[in-house]
PDB file of C-alpha atoms and ligand atoms in Angstrom:
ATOM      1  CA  UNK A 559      25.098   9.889  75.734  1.00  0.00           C
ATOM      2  CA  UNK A 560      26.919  12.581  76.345  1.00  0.00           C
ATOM      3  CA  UNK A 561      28.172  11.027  79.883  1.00  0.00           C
ATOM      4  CA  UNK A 562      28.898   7.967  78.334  1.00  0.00           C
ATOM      5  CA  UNK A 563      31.201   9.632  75.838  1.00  0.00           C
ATOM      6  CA  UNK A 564      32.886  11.641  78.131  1.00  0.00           C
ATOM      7  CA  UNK A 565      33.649   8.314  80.379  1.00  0.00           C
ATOM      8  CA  UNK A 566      34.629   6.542  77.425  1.00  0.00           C
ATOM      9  CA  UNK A 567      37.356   9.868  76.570  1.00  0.00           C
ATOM     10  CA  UNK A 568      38.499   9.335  80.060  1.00  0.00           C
ATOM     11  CA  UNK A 569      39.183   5.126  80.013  1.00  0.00           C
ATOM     12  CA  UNK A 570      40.797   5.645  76.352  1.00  0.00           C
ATOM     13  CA  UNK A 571      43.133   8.526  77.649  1.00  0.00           C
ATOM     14  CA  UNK A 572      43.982   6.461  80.668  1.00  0.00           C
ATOM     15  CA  UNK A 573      44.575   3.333  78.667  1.00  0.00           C
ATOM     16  CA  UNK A 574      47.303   5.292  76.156  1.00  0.00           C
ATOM     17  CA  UNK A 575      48.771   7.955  79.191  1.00  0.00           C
ATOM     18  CA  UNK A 576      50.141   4.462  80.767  1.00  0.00           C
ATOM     19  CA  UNK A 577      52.326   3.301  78.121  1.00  0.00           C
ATOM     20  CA  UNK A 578      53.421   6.477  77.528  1.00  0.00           C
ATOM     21  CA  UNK A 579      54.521   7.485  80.478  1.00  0.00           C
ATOM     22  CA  UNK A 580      56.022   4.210  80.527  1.00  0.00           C
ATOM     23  CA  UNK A 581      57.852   5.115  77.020  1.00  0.00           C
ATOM     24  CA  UNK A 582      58.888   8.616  78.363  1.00  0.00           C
ATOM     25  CA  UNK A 583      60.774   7.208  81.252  1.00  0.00           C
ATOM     26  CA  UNK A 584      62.832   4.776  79.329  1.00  0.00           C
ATOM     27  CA  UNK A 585      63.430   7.166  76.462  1.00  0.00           C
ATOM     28  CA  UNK A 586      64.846  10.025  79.433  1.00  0.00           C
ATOM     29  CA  UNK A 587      66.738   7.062  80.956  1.00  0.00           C
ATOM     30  CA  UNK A 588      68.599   6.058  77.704  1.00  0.00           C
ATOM     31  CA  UNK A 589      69.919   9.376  76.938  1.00  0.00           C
ATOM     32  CA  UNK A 590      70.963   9.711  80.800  1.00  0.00           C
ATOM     33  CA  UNK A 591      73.939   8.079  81.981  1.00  0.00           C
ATOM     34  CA  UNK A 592      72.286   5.059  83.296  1.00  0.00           C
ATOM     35  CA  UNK A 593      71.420   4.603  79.364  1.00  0.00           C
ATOM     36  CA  UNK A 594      74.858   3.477  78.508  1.00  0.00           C
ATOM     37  CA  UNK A 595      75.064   0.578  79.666  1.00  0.00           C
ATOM     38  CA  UNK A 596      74.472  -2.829  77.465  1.00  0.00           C
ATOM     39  CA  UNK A 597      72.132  -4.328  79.781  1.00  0.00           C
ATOM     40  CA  UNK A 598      70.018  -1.610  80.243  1.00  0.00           C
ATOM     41  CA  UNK A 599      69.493  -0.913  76.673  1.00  0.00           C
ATOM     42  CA  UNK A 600      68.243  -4.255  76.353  1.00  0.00           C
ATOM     43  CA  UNK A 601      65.898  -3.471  78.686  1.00  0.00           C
ATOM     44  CA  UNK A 602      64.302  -0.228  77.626  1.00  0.00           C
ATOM     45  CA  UNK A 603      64.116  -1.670  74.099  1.00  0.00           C
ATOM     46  CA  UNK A 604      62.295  -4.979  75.349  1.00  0.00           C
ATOM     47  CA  UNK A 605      60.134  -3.024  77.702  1.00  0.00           C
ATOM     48  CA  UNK A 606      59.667  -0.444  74.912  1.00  0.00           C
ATOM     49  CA  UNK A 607      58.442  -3.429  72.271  1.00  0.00           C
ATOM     50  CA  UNK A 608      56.190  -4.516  75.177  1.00  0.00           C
ATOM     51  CA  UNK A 609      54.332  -1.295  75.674  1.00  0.00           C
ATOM     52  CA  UNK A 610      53.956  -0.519  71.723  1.00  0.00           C
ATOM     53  CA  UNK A 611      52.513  -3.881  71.279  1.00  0.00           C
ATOM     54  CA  UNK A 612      49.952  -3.115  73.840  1.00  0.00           C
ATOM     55  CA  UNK A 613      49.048  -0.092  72.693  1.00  0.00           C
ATOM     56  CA  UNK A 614      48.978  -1.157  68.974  1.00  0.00           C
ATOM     57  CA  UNK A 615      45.189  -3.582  69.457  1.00  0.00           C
ATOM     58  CA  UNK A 616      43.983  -0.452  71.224  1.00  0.00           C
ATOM     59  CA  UNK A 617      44.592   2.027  68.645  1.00  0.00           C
ATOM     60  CA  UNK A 618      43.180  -0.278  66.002  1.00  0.00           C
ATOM     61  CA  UNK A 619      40.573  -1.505  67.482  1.00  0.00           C
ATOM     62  CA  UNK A 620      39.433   2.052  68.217  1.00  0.00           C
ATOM     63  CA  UNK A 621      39.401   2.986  64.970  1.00  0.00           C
ATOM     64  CA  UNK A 622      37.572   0.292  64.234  1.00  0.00           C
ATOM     65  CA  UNK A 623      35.113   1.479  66.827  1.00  0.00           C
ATOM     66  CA  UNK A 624      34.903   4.995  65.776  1.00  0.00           C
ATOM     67  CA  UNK A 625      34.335   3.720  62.214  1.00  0.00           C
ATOM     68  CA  UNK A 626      31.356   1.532  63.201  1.00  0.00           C
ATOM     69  CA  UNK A 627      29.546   4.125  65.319  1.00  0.00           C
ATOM     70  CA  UNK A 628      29.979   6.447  62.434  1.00  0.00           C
ATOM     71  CA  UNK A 629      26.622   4.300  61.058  1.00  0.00           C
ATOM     72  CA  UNK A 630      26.815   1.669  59.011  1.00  0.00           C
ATOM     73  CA  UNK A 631      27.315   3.999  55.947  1.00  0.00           C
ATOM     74  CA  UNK A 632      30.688   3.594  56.276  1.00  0.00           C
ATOM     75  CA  UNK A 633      30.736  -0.812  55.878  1.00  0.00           C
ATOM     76  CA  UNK A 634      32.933  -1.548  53.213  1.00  0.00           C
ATOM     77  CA  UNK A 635      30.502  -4.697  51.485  1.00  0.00           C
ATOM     78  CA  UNK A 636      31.827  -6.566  49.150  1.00  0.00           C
ATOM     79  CA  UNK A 637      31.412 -10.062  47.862  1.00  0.00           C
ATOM     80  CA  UNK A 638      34.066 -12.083  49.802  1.00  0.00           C
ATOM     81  CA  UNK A 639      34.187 -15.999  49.586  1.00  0.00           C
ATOM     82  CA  UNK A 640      33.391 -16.988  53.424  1.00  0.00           C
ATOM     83  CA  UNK A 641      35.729 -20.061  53.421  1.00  0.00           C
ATOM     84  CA  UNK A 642      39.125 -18.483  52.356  1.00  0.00           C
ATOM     85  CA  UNK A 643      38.478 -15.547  54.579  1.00  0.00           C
ATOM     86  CA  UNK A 644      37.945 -18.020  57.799  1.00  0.00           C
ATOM     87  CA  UNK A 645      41.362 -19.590  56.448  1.00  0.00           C
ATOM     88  CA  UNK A 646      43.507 -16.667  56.087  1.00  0.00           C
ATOM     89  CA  UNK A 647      42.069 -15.211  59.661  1.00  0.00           C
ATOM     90  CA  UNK A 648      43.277 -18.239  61.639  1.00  0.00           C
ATOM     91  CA  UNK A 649      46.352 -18.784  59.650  1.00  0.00           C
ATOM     92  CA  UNK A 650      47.145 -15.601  60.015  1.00  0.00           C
ATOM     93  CA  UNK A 651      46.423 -15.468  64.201  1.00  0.00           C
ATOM     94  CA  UNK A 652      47.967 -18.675  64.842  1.00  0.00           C
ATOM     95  CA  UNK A 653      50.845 -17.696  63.338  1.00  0.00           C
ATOM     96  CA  UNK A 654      50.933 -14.316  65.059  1.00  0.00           C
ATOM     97  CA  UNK A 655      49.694 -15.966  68.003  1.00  0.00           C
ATOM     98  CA  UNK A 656      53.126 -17.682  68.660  1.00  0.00           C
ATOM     99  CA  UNK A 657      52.138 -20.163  70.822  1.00  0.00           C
ATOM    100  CA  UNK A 658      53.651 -23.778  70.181  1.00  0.00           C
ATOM    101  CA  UNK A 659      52.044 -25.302  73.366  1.00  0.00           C
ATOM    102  CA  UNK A 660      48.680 -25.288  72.033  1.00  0.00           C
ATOM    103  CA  UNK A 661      47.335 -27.557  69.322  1.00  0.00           C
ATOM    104  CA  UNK A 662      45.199 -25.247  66.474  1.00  0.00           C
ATOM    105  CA  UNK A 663      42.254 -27.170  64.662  1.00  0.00           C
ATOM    106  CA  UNK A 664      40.961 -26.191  61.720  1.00  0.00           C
ATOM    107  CA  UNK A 665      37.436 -27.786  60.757  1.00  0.00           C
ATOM    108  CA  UNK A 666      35.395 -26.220  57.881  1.00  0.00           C
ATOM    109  CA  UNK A 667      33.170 -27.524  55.139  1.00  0.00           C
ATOM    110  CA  UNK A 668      34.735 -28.238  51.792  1.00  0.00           C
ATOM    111  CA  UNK A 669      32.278 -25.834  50.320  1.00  0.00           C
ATOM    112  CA  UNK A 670      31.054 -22.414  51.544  1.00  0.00           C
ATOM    113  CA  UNK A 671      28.637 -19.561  50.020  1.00  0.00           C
ATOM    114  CA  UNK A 672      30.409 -16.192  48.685  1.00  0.00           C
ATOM    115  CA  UNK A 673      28.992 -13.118  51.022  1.00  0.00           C
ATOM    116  CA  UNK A 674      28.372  -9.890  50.722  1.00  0.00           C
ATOM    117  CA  UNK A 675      29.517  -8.147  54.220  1.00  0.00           C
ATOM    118  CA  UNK A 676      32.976  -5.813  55.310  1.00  0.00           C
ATOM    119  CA  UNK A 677      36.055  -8.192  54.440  1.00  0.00           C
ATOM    120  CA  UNK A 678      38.351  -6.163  57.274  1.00  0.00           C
ATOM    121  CA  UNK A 679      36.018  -5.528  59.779  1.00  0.00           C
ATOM    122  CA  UNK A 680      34.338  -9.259  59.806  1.00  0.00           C
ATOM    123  CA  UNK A 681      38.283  -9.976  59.710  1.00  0.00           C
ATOM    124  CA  UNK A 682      38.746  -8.426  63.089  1.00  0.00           C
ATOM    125  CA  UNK A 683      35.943 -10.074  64.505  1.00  0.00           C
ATOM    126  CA  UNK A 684      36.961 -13.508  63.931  1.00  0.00           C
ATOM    127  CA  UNK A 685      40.209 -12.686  64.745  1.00  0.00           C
ATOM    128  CA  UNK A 686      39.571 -10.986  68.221  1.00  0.00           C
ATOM    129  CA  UNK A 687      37.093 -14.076  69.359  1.00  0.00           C
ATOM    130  CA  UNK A 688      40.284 -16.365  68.095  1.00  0.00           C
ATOM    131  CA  UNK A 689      43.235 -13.856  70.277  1.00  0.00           C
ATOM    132  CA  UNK A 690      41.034 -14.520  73.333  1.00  0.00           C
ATOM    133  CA  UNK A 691      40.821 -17.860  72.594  1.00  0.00           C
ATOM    134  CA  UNK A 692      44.978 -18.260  72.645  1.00  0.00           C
ATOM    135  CA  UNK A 693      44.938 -15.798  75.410  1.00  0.00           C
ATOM    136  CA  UNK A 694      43.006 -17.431  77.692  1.00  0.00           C
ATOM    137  CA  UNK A 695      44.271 -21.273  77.488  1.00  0.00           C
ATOM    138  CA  UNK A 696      46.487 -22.746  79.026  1.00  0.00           C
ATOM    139  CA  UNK A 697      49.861 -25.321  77.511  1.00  0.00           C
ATOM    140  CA  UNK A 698      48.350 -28.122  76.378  1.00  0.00           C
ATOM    141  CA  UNK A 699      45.070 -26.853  75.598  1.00  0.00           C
ATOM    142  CA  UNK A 700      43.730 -26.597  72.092  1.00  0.00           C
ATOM    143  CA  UNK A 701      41.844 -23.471  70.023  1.00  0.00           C
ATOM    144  CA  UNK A 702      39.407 -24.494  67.043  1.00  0.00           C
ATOM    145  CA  UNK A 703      37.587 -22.583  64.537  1.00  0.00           C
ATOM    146  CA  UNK A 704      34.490 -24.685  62.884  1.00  0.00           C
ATOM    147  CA  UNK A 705      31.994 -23.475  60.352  1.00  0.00           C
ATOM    148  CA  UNK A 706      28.607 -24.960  59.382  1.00  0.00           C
ATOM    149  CA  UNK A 707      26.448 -23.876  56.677  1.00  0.00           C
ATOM    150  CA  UNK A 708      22.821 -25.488  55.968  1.00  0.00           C
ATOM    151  CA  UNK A 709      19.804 -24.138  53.587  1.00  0.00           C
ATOM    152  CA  UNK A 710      18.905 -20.891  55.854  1.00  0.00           C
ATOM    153  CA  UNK A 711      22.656 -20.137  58.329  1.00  0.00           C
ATOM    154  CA  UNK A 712      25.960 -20.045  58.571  1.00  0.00           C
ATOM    155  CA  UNK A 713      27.791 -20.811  62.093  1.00  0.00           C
ATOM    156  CA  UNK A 714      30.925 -20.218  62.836  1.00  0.00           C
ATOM    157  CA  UNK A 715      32.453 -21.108  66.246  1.00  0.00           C
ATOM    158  CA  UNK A 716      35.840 -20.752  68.071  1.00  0.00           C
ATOM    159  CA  UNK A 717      36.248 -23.220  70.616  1.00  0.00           C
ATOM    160  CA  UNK A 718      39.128 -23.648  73.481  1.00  0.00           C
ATOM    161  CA  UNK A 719      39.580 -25.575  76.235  1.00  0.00           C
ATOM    162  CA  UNK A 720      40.838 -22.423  78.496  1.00  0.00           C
ATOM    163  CA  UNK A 721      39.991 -21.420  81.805  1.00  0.00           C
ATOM    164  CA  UNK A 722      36.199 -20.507  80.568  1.00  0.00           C
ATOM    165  CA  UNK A 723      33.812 -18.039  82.052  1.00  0.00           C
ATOM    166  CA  UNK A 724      31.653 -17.776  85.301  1.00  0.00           C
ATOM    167  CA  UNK A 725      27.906 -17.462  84.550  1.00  0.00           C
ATOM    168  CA  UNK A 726      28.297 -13.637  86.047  1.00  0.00           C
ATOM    169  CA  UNK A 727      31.008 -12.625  83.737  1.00  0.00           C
ATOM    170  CA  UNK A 728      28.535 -14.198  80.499  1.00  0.00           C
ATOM    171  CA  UNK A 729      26.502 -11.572  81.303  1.00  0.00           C
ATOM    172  CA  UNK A 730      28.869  -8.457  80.889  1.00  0.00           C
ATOM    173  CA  UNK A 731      31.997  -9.599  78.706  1.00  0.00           C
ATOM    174  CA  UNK A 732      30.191  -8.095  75.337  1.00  0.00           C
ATOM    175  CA  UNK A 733      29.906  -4.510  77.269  1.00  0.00           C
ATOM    176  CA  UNK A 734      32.751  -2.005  76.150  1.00  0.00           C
ATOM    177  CA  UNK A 735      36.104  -2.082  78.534  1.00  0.00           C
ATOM    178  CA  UNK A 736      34.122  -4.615  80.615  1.00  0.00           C
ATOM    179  CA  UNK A 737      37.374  -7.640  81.912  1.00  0.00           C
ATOM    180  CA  UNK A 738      37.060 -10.243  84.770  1.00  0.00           C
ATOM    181  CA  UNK A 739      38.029  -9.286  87.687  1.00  0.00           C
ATOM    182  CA  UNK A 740      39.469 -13.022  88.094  1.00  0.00           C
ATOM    183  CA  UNK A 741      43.303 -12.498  88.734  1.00  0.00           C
ATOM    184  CA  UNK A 742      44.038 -15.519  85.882  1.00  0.00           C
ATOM    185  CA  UNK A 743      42.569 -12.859  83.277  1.00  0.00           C
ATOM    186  CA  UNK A 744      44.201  -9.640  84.705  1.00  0.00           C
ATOM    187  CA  UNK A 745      47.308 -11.354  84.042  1.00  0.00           C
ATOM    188  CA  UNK A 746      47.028 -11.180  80.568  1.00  0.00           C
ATOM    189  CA  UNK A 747      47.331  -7.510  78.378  1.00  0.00           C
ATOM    190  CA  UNK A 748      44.078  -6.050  77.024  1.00  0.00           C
ATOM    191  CA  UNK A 749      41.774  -3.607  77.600  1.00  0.00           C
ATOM    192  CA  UNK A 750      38.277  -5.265  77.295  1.00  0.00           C
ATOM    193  CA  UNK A 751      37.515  -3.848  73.843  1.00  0.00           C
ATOM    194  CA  UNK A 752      37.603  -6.937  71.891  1.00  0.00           C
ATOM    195  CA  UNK A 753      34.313  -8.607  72.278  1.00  0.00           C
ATOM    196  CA  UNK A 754      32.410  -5.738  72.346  1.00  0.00           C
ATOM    197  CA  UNK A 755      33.434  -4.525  68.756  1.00  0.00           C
ATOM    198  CA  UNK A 756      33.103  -8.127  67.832  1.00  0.00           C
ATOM    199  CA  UNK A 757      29.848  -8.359  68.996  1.00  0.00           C
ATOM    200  CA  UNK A 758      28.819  -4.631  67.118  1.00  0.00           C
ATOM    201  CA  UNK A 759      30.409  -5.810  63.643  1.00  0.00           C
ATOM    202  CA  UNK A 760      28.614  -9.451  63.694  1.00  0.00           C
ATOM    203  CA  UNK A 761      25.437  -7.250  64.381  1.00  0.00           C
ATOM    204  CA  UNK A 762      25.987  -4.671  61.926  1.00  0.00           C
ATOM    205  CA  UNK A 763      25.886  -7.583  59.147  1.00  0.00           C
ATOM    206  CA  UNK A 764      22.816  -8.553  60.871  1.00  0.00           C
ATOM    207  CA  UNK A 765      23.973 -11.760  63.115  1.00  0.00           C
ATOM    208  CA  UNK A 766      24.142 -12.861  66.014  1.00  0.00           C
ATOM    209  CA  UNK A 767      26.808 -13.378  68.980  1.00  0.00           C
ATOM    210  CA  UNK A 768      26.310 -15.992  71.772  1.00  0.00           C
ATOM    211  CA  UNK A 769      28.520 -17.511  74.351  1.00  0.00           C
ATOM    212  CA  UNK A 770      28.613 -21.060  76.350  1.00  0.00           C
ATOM    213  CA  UNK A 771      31.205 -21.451  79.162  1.00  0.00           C
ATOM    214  CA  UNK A 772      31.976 -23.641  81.936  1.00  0.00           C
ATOM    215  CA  UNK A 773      35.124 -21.961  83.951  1.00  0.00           C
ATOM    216  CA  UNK A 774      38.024 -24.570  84.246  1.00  0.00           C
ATOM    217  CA  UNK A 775      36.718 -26.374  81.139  1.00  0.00           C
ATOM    218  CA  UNK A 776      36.472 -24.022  78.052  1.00  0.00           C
ATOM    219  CA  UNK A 777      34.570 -21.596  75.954  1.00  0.00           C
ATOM    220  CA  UNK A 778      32.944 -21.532  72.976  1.00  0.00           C
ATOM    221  CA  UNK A 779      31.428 -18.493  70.853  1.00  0.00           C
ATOM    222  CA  UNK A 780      29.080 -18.701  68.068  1.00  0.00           C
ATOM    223  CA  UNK A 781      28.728 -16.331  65.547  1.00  0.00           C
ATOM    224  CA  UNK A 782      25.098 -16.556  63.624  1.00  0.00           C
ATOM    225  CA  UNK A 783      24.171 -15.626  60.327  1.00  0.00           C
ATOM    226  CA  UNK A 784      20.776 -16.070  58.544  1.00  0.00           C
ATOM    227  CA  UNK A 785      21.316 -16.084  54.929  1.00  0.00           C
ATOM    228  CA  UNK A 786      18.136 -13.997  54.334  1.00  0.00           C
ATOM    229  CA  UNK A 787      18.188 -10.354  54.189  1.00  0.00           C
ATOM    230  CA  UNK A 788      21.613 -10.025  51.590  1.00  0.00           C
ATOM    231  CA  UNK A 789      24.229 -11.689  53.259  1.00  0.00           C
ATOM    232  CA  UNK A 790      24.066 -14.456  50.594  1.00  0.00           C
ATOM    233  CA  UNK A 791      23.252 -12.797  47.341  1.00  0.00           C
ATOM    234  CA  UNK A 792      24.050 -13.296  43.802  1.00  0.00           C
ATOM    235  CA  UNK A 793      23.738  -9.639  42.767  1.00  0.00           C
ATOM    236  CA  UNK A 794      25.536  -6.366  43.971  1.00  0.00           C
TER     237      UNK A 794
HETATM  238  P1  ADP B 154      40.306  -8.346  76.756  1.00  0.00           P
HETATM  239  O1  ADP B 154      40.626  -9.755  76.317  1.00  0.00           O
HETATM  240  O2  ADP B 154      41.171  -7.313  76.136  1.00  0.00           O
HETATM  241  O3  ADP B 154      40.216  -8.231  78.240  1.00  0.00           O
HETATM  242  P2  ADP B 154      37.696  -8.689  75.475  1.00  0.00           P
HETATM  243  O4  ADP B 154      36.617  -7.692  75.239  1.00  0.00           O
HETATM  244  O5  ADP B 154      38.239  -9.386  74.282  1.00  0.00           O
HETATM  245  O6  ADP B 154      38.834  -7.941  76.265  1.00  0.00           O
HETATM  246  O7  ADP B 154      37.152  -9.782  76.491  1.00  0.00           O
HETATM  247  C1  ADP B 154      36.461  -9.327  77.658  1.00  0.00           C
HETATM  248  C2  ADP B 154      36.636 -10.341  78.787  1.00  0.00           C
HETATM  249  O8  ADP B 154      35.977 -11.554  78.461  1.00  0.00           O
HETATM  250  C3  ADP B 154      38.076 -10.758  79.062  1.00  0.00           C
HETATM  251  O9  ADP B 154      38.711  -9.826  79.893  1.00  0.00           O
HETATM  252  C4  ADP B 154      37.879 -12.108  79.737  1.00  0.00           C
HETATM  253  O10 ADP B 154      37.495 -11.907  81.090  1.00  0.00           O
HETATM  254  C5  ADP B 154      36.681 -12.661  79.002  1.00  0.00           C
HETATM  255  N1  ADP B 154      37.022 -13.573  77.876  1.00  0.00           N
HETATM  256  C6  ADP B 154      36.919 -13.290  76.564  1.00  0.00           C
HETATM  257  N2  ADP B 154      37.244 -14.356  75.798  1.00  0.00           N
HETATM  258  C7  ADP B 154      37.543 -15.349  76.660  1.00  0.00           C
HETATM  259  C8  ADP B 154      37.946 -16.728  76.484  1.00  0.00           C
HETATM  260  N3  ADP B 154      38.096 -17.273  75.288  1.00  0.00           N
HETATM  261  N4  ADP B 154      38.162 -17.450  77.630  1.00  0.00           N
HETATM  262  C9  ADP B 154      37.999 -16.898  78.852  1.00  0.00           C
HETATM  263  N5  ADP B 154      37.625 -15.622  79.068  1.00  0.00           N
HETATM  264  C10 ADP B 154      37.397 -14.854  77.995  1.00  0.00           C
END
């Protein structure tokens, strides 16, 4: 454990001592000479926006981290109607997603149960599995969040039609820091954090995360919920 931690310490301090260094050259630079010019102060500010917007997700998504491996003492359950909460998540990404060359579906029952689980964190979850999903798909393609509810389970799924996963990568995408090598996926920001918190809040509430993939074709990831053992309950 005590490895583990100190190799996590070392990837997080990497991941923030880029930007920054990054930030402390352009900051230097626009109080230098070179700094007074228009063009170039159009530059450090975009470049600046860039790196605070990739360090942003990393910051709270280790916090998120740090409060889930606290114990689960520290989930925040309250009763929280399923349906709104899978409408306000992919409103809210596709929105901040700001992509206009993908179509967004939407496909949910008319009627879902209340449950009882951690409103912000279940929030992040859905909302890192639907990120990817934009991330990873190419103009044209299209992202979809579906729900299903019978007598015993909930499903919820987030479908696209991006460049999917090999077989391989399946087997390591939920592991902490853990990206593709492919060069497609290196293109994009992140630092491989995403699933894997996903993946510890759905099973902190008990569920279940699985993957299907075919690479050049899509992805889809289901989140499963029995509605046994107090995610569905009428009383606090
Ligand atoms: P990040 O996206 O920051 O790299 P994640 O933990 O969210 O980290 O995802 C881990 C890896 O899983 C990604 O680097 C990518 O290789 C793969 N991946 C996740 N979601 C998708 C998706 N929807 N389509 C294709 N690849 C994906």
């Amino acid at each position: 454990a005590r490895q583990a931690r100190g190799e996590f310490v070392a990837h997080v301090s990497h991941e923030i001592k880029s930007p920054l260094n990054v930030l402390h050259m352009y900051s230097e630079m626009l109080l230098s000479e070179e700094g007074k010019s228009e063009e170039f102060r159009l530059e450090a500010g975009n470049v600046m926006l860039e790196e605070t917007e990739r360090l942003s997700p990393l910051i709270s998504n280790l916090l998120s981290i740090s409060k889930i491996e606290m114990g689960s003492t520290s989930l925040d359950r309250q009763r929280v109607k399923l349906r709104e909460l899978l409408e306000d998540t992919f409103t809210a990404v596709s929105r901040t997603g700001k992509r206009d060359d993908i179509h967004f579906n939407l496909e949910l029952p008319a009627e879902m149960s209340t449950i009882f689980v951690d409103k912000d964190l279940l929030r992040i979850a859905i909302s890192n599995l639907l990120t990817n999903a934009i991330k990873y798909t190419k103009a044209g393609g299209r992202v979809t969040l579906s729900a299903e509810e019978d007598a015993d389970a909930i499903r919820i799924r987030v479908i696209d039609t991006g460049m999917g996963i090999s077989p391989e990568d399946q087997k390591l995408i939920f592991l902490k820091f853990y990206r593709s090598e492919d060069e497609e996926v290196r293109k994009k920001p992140g630092h491989g954090l995403g699933l894997s918190l996903a993946k510890s809040i759905i099973e902190l509430h008990h569920g279940t995360i699985t993957v299907e993939s075919s690479p050049g074709e899509g992805s889809t990831f289901t989140v499963h919920f029995n509605k046994g053992g107090g995610l569905v309950r009428e009383e606090l």
